[in-house]
Short mmCIF file of C-alpha atoms in Angstrom, two decimals:
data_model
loop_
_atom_site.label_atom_id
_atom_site.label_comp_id
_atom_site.label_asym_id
_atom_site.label_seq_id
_atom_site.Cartn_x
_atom_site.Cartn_y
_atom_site.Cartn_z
CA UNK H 220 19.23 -0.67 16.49
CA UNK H 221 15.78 -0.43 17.99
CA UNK H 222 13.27 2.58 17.20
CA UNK H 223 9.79 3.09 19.22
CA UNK H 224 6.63 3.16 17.31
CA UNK H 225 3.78 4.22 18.83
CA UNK H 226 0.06 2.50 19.57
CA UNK H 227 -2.84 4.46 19.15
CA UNK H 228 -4.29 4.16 22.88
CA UNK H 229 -7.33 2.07 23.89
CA UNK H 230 -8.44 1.46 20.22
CA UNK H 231 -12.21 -0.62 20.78
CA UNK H 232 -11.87 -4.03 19.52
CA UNK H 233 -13.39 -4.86 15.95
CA UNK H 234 -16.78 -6.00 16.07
CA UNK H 235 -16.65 -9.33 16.14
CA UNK H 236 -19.90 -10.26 14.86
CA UNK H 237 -19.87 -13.28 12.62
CA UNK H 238 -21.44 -12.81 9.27
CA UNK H 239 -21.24 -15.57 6.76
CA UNK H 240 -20.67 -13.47 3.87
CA UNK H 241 -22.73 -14.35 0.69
CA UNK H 242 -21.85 -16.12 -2.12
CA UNK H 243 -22.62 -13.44 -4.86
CA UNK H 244 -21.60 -13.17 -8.61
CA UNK H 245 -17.94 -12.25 -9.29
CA UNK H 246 -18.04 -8.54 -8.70
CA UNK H 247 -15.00 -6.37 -10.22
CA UNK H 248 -11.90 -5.30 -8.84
CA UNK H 249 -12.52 -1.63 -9.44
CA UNK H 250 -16.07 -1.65 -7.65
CA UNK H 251 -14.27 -3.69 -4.71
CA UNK H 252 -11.96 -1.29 -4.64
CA UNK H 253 -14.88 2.06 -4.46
CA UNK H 254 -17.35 0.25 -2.04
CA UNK H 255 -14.47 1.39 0.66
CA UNK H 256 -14.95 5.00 -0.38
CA UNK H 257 -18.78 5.03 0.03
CA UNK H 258 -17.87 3.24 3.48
CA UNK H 259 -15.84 6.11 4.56
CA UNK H 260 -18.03 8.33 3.20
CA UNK H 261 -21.17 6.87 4.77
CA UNK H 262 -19.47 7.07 8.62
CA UNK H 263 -18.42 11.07 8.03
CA UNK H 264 -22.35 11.51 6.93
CA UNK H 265 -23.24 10.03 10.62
CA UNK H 266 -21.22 11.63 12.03
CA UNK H 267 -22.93 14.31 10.83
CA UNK H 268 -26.28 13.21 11.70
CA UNK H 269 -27.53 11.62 8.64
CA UNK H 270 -29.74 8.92 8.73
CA UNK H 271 -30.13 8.78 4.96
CA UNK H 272 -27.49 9.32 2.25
CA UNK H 273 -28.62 9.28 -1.52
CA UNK H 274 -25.53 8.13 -4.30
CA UNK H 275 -26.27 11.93 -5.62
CA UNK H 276 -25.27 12.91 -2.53
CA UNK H 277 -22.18 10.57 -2.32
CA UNK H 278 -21.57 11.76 -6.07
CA UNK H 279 -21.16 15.26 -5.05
CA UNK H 280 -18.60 14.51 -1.98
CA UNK H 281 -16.12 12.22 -4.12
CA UNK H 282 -16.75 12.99 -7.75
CA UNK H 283 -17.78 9.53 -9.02
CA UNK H 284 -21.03 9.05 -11.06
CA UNK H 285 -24.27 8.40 -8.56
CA UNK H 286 -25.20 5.68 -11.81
CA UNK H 287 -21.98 4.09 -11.07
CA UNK H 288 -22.51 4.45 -7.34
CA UNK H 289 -25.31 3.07 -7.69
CA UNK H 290 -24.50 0.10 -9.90
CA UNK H 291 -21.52 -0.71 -7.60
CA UNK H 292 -23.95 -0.76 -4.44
CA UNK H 293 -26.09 -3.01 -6.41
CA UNK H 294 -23.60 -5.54 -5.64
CA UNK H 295 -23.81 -5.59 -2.09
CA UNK H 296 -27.27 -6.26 -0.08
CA UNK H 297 -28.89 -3.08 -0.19
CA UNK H 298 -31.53 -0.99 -1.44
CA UNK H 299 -32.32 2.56 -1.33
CA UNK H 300 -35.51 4.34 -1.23
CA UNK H 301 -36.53 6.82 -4.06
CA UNK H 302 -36.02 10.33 -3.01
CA UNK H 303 -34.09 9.18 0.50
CA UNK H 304 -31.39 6.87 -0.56
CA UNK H 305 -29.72 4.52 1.71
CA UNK H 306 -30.61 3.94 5.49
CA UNK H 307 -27.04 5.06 6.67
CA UNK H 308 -26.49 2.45 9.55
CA UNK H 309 -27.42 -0.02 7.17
CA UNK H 310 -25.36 0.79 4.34
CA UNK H 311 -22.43 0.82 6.87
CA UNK H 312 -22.99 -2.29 8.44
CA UNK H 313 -23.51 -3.83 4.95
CA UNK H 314 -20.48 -2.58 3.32
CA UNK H 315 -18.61 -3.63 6.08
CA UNK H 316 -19.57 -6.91 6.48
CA UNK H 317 -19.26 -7.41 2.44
CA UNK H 318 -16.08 -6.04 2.47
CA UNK H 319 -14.73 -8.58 5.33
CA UNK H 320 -13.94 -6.06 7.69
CA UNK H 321 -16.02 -6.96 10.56
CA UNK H 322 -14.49 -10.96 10.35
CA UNK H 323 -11.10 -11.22 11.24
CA UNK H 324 -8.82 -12.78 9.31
CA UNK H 325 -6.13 -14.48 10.68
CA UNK H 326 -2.70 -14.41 8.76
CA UNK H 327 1.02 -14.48 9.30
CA UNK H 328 4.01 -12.01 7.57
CA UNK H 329 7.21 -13.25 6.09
CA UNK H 330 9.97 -11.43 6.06
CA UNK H 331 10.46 -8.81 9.39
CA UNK H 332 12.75 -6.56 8.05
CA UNK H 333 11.63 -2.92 8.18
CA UNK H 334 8.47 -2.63 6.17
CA UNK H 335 7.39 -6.26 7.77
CA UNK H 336 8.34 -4.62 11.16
CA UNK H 337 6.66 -1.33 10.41
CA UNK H 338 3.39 -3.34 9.27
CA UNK H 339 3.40 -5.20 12.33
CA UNK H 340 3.44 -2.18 14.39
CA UNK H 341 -0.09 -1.22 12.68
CA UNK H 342 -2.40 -2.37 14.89
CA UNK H 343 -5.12 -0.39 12.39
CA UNK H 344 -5.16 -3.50 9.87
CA UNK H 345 -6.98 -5.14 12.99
CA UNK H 346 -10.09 -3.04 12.08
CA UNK H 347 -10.21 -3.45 8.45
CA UNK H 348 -10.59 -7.87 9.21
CA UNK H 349 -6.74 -8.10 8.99
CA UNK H 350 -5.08 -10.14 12.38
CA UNK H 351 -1.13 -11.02 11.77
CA UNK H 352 -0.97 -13.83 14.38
CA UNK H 353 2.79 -14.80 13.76
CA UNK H 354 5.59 -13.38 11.74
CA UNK H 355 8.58 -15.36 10.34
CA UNK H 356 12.13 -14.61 9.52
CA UNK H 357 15.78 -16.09 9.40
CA UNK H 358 17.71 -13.64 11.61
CA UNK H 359 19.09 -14.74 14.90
CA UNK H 360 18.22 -10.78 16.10
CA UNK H 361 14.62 -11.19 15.19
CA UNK H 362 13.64 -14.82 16.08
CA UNK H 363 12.10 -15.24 18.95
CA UNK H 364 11.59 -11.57 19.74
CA UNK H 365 7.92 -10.02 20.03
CA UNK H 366 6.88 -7.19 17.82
CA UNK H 367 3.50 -5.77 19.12
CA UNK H 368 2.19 -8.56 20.73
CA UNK H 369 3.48 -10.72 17.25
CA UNK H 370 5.69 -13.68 17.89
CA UNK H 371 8.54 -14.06 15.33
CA UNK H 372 9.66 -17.40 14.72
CA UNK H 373 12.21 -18.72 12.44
CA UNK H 374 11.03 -19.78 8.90
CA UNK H 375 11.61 -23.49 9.06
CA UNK H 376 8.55 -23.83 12.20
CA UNK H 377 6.07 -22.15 9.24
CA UNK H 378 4.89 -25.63 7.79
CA UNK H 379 4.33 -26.77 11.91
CA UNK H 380 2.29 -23.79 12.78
CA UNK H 381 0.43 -24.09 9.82
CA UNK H 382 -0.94 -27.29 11.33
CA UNK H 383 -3.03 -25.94 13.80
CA UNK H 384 -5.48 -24.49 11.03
CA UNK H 385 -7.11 -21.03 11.17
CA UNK H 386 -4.66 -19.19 8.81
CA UNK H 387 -4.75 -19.03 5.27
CA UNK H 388 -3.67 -15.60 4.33
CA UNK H 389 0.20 -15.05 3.50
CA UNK H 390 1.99 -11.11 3.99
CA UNK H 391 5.09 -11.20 2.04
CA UNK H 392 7.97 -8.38 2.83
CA UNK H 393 10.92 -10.39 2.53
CA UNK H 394 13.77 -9.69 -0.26
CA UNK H 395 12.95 -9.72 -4.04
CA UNK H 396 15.86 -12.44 -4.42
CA UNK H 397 13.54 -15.07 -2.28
CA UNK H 398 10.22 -13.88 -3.03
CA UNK H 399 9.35 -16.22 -5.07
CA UNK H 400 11.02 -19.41 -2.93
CA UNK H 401 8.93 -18.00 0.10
CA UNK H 402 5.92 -17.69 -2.04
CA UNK H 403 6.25 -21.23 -3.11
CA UNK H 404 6.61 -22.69 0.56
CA UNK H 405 3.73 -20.47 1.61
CA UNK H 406 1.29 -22.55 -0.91
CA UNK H 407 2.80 -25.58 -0.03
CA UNK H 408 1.82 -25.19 3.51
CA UNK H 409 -1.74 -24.00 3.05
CA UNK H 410 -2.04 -20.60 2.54
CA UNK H 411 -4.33 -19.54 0.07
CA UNK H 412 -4.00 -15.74 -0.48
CA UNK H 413 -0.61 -13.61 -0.59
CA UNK H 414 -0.59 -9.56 0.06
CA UNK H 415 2.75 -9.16 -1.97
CA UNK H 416 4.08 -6.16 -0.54
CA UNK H 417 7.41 -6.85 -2.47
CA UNK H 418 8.30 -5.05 -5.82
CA UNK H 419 8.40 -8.74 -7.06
CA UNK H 420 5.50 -10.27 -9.61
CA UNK H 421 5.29 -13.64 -8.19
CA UNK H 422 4.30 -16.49 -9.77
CA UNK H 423 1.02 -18.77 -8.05
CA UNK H 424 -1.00 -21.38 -8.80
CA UNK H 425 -4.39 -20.44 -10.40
CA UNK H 426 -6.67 -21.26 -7.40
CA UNK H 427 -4.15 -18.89 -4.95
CA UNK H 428 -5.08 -15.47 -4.78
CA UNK H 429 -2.60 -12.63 -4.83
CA UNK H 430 -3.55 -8.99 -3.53
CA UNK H 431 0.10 -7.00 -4.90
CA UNK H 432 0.21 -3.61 -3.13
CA UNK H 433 3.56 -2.24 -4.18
CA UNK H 434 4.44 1.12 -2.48
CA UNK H 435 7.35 1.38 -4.79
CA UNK H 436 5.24 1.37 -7.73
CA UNK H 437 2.79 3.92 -5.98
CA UNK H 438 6.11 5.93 -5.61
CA UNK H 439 7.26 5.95 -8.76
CA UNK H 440 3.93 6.97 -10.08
CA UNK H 441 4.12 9.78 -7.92
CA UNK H 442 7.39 10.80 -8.86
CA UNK H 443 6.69 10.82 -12.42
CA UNK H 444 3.75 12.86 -12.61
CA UNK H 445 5.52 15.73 -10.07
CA UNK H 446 8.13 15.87 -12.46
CA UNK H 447 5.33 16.54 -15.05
CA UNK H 448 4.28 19.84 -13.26
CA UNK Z 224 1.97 2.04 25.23
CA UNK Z 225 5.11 1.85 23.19
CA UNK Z 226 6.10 -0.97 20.88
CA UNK Z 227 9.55 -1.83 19.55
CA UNK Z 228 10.26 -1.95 16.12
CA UNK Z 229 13.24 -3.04 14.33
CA UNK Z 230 15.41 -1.69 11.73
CA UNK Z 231 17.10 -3.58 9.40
CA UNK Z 232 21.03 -3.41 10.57
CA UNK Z 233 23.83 -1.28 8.85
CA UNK Z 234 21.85 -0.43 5.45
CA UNK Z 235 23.97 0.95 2.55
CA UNK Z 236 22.31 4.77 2.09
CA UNK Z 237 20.46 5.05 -1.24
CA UNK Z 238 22.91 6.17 -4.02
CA UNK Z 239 22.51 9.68 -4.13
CA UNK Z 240 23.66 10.68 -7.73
CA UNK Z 241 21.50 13.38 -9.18
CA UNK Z 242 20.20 12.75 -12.07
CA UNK Z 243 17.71 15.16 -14.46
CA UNK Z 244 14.46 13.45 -14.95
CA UNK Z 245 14.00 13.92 -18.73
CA UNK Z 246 10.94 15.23 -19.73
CA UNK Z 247 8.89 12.33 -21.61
CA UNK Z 248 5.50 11.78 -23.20
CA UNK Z 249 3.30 11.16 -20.21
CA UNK Z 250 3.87 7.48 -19.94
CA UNK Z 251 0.55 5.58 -18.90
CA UNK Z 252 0.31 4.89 -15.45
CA UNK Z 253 -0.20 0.80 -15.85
CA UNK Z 254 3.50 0.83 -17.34
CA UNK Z 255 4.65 3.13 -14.93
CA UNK Z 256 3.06 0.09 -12.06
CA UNK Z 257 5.06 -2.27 -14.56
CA UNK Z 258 8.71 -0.75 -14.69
CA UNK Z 259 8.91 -1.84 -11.07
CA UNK Z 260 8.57 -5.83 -11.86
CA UNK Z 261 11.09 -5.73 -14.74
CA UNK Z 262 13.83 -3.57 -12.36
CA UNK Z 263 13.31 -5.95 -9.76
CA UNK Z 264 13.80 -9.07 -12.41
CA UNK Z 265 16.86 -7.14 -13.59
CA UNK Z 266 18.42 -6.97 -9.88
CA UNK Z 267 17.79 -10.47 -9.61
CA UNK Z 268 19.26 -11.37 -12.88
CA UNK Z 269 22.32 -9.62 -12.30
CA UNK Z 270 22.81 -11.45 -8.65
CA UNK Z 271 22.26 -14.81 -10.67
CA UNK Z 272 25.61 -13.10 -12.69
CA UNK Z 273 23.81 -12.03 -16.00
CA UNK Z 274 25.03 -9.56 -17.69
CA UNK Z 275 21.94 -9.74 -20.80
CA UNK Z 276 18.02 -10.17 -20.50
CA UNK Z 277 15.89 -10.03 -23.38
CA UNK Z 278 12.57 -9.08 -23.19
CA UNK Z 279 11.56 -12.45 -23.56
CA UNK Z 280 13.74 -14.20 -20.12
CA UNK Z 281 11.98 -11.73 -18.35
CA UNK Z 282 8.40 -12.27 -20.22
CA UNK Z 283 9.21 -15.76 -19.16
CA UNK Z 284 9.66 -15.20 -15.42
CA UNK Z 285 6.96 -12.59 -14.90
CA UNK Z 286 4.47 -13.86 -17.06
CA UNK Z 287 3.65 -10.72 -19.11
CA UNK Z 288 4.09 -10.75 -22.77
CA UNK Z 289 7.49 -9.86 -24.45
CA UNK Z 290 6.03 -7.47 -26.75
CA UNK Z 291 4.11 -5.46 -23.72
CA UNK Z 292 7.64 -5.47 -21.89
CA UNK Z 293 9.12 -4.13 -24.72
CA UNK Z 294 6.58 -1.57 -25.51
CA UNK Z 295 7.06 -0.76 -21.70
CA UNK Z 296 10.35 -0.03 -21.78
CA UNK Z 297 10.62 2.06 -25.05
CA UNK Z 298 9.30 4.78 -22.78
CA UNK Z 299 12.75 5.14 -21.05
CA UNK Z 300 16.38 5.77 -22.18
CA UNK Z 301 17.23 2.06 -23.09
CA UNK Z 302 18.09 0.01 -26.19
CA UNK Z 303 18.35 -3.46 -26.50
CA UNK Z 304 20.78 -5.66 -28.62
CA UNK Z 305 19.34 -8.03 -31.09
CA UNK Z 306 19.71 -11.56 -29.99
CA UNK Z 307 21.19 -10.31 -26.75
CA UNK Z 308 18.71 -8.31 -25.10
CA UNK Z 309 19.38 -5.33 -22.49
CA UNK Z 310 22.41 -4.30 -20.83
CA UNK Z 311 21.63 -5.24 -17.26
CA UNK Z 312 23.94 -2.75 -15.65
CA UNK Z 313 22.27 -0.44 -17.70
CA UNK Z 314 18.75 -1.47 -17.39
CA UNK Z 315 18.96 -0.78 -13.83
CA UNK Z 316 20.54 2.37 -13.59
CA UNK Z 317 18.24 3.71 -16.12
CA UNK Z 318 15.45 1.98 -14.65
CA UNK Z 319 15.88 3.59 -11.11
CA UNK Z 320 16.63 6.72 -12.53
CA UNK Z 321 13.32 7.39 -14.64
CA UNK Z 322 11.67 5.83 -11.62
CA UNK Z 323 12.73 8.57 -9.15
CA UNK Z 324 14.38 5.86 -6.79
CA UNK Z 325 17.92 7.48 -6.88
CA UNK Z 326 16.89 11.04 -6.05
CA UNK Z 327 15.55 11.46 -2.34
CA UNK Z 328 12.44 13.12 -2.33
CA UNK Z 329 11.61 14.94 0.82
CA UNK Z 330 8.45 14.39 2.28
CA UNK Z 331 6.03 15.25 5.14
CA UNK Z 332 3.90 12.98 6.92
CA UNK Z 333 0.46 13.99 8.48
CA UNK Z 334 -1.16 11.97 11.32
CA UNK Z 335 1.24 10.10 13.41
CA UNK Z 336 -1.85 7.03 14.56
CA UNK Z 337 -1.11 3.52 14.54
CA UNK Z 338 -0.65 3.43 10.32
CA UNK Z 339 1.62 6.34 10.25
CA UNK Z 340 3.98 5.22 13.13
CA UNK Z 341 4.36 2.59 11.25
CA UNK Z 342 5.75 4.16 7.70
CA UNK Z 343 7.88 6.55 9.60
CA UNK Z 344 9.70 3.11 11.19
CA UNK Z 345 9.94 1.90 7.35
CA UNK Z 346 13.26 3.22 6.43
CA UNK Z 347 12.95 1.18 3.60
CA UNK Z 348 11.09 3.88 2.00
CA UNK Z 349 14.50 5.74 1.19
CA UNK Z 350 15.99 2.95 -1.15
CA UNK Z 351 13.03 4.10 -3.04
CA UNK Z 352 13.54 7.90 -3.40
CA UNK Z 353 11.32 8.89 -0.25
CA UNK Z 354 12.87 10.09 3.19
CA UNK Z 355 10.11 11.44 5.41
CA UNK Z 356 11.50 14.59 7.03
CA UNK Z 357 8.73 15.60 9.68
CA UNK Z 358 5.39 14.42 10.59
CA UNK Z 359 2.56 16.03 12.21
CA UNK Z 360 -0.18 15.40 14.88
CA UNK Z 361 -1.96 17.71 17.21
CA UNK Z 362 -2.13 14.88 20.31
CA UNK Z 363 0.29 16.18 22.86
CA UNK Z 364 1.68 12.74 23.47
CA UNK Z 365 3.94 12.46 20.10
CA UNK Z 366 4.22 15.59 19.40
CA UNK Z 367 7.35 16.90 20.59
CA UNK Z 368 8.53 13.09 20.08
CA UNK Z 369 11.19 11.97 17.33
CA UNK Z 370 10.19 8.14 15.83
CA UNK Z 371 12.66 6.30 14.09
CA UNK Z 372 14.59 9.89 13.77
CA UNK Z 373 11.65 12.07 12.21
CA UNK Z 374 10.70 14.90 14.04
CA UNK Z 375 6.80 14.96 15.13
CA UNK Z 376 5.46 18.83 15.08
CA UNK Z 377 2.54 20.41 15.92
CA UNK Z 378 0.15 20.53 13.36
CA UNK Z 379 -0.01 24.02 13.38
CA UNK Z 380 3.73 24.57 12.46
CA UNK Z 381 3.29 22.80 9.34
CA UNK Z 382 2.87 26.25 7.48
CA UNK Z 383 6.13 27.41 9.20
CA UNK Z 384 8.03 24.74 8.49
CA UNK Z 385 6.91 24.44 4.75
CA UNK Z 386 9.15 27.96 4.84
CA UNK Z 387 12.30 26.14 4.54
CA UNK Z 388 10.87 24.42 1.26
CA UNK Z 389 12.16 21.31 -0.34
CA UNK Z 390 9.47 19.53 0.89
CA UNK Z 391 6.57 18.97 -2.14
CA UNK Z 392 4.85 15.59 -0.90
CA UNK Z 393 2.44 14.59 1.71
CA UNK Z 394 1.27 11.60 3.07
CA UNK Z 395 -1.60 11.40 4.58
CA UNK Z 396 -2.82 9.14 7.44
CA UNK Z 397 -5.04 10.99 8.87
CA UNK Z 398 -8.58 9.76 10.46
CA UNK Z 399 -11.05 10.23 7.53
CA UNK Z 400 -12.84 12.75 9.39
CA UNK Z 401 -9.92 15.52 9.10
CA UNK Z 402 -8.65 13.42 5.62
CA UNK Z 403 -9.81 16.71 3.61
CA UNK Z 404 -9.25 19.46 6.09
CA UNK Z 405 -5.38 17.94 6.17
CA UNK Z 406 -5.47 17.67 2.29
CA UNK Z 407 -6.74 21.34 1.71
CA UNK Z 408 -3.94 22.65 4.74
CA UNK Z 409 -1.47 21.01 2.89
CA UNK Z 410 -2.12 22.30 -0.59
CA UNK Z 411 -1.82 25.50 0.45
CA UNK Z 412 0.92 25.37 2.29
CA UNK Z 413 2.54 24.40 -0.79
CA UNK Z 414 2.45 20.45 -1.35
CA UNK Z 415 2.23 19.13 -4.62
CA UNK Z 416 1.88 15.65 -4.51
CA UNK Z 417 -0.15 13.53 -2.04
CA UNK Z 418 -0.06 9.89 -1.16
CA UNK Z 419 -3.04 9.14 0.46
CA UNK Z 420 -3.25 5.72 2.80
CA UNK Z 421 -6.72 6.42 4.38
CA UNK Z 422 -10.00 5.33 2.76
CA UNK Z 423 -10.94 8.43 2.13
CA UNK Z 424 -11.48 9.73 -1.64
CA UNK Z 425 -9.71 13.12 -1.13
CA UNK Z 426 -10.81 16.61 -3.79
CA UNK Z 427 -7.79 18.48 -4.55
CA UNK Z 428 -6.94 21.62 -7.28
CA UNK Z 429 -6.51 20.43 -10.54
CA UNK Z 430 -2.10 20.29 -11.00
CA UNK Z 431 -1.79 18.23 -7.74
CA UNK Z 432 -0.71 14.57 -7.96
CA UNK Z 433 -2.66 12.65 -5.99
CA UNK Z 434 -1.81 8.88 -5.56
CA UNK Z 435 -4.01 6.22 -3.35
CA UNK Z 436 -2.92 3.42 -1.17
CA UNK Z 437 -5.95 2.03 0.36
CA UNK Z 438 -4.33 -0.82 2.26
CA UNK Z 439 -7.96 -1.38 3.25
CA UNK Z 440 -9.28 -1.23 -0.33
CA UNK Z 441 -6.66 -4.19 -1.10
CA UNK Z 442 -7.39 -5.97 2.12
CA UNK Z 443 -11.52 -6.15 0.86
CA UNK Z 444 -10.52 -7.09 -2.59
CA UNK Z 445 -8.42 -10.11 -1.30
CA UNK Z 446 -10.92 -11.63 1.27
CA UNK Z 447 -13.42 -11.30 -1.50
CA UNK Z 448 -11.67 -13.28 -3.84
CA UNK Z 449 -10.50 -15.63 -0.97
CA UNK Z 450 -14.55 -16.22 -0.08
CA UNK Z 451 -14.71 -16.91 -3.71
CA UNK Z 452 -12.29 -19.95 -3.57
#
């Protein structure tokens, strides 16, 4: 059965600027994971008008400490100025860049069964650095199709396709029961980061990195705290 | 322009036994993120014709220690056997259960862009306890539309339709500039829980469960760690 999704219309491209991001001390996952807040946070301010956001000011819209704001933006290239803060159109470009969004990242998804499908529909990831250039499956009714401008071709053509270069990240949304088994030809061909979307803890080599975003563990940690109410 | 996406063929419907959630010490959220790993180990365990696992097989093939797994799962309804380990039948059952994957939790979804067309054409999301019942968007062309069988209203019925009740979680995939106006519509129209996929750090009363999926967040923390390599 086939269902419609929908494109947002006439989306700009993503800037395409090429920034060769800096080679910086190991910063933690949990500041990684705020500098997108203060990004969002920063574009709403322009939109507003700003030119000049303090991290008091961020502080007060998302209830984190401005010292930790400002510790976490002391990661990135930046600098405020005392009593003005950060140069808005700077701080965005900055973030941006540090976070990878404005590079695009090529990558392919294994495994186009409804979440890959749904994924592939979301031409969004596009602007946060993320490109899905090819998708791969087993099943005659997907092979060879085209899902949003995405090729799908069978599994065994991943190691070929690998050989013309350029991708090196790894979506996984296939079964639990060959997660691991498509994890392990992944590596073998070249990839070098997996975004495990699969309620499976694979197992990698220690120079492969692995981003694990499981919406059924976000789900069940939502369920348990409603029934807590 | 429309896109195709594809659902995965003739999918059993998620077992629909109702089952009491028993009311627990609040169990930490890390092992609530964990529970998922060791059901999905179970499932594969019992394919592979098991009928045992031990803490330790499954420390073994996740790579977590035994005693953390067993801590873990002292927090549900489960015993395990000297020597033998868990019942896997059981481990499952009781697993899914104080996970909230076997009751169906109605939902609403708000903003209907490129990212939310997408989860409504997940129905994967239902073997998991969620089945998105409506979405809303104020652009005339999808509202009025049905995607992958959900219903897309006028953002201004959402209060109306909230009448009916059953419906206690949002998601939210929004554009960051409406992400709080949404959030504070749909607290007081009655939602309690909110899963938030955009960027944007959302303020919300005190009792409602808020839980964040920043695909972006994950995407910056994996091309970090992949410029680190």
């Amino acid at each position: 059965m086939l269902y419609f999704c929908i494109r947002r219309e006439t989306e700009p491209e993503p800037d395409m600027t090429a920034r060769t991001p800096k080679h910086t001390d190991k910063i933690p996952e949990p500041t990684l994971r705020r500098l997108p807040w203060y990004l969002s946070n920063a574009k709403l301010m322009k939109d507003k008008g700003e030119k000049y956001v303090s991290s008091t000011q961020i502080s007060k819209q998302i209830n984190i400490d401005a010292s930790q704001i400002a510790k976490d933006l002391s990661f990135v290239d930046i600098s405020g100025r005392t009593r003005v803060g950060y140069e808005i159109d700077s701080l965005i470009r900055v973030l941006e860049d540090f976070l990878g969004f404005t590079n695009l990242h090529e990558a392919y998804l294994f495994g186009v069964g409804s979440l890959g499908a749904a994924l592939l529909c979301d031409s969004g990831l596009a602007h946060f650095g993320l490109k899905i250039v090819g998708a791969f499956d087993v099943r005659p009714e997907v092979v060879g199709t085209t899902i949003n401008g995405v090729p799908v071709y069978h599994t065994d053509e991943f190691e070929e396709k690998m050989k013309s270069g350029g991708v090196n990240i790894g979506v996984l949304t296939v079964p639990i029961n060959i997660a691991q088994d498509i994890t392990d030809k992944m590596v073998a061909g070249g990839i070098k980061a997996v975004w495990n979307f699969t309620p499976f803890r694979i197992r990698v080599p220690e120079h492969i990195v692995v981003q694990n975003t499981s919406l059924y563990a976000h789900l069940a940690v939502m369920f348990n705290r409603l029934n807590e109410i």
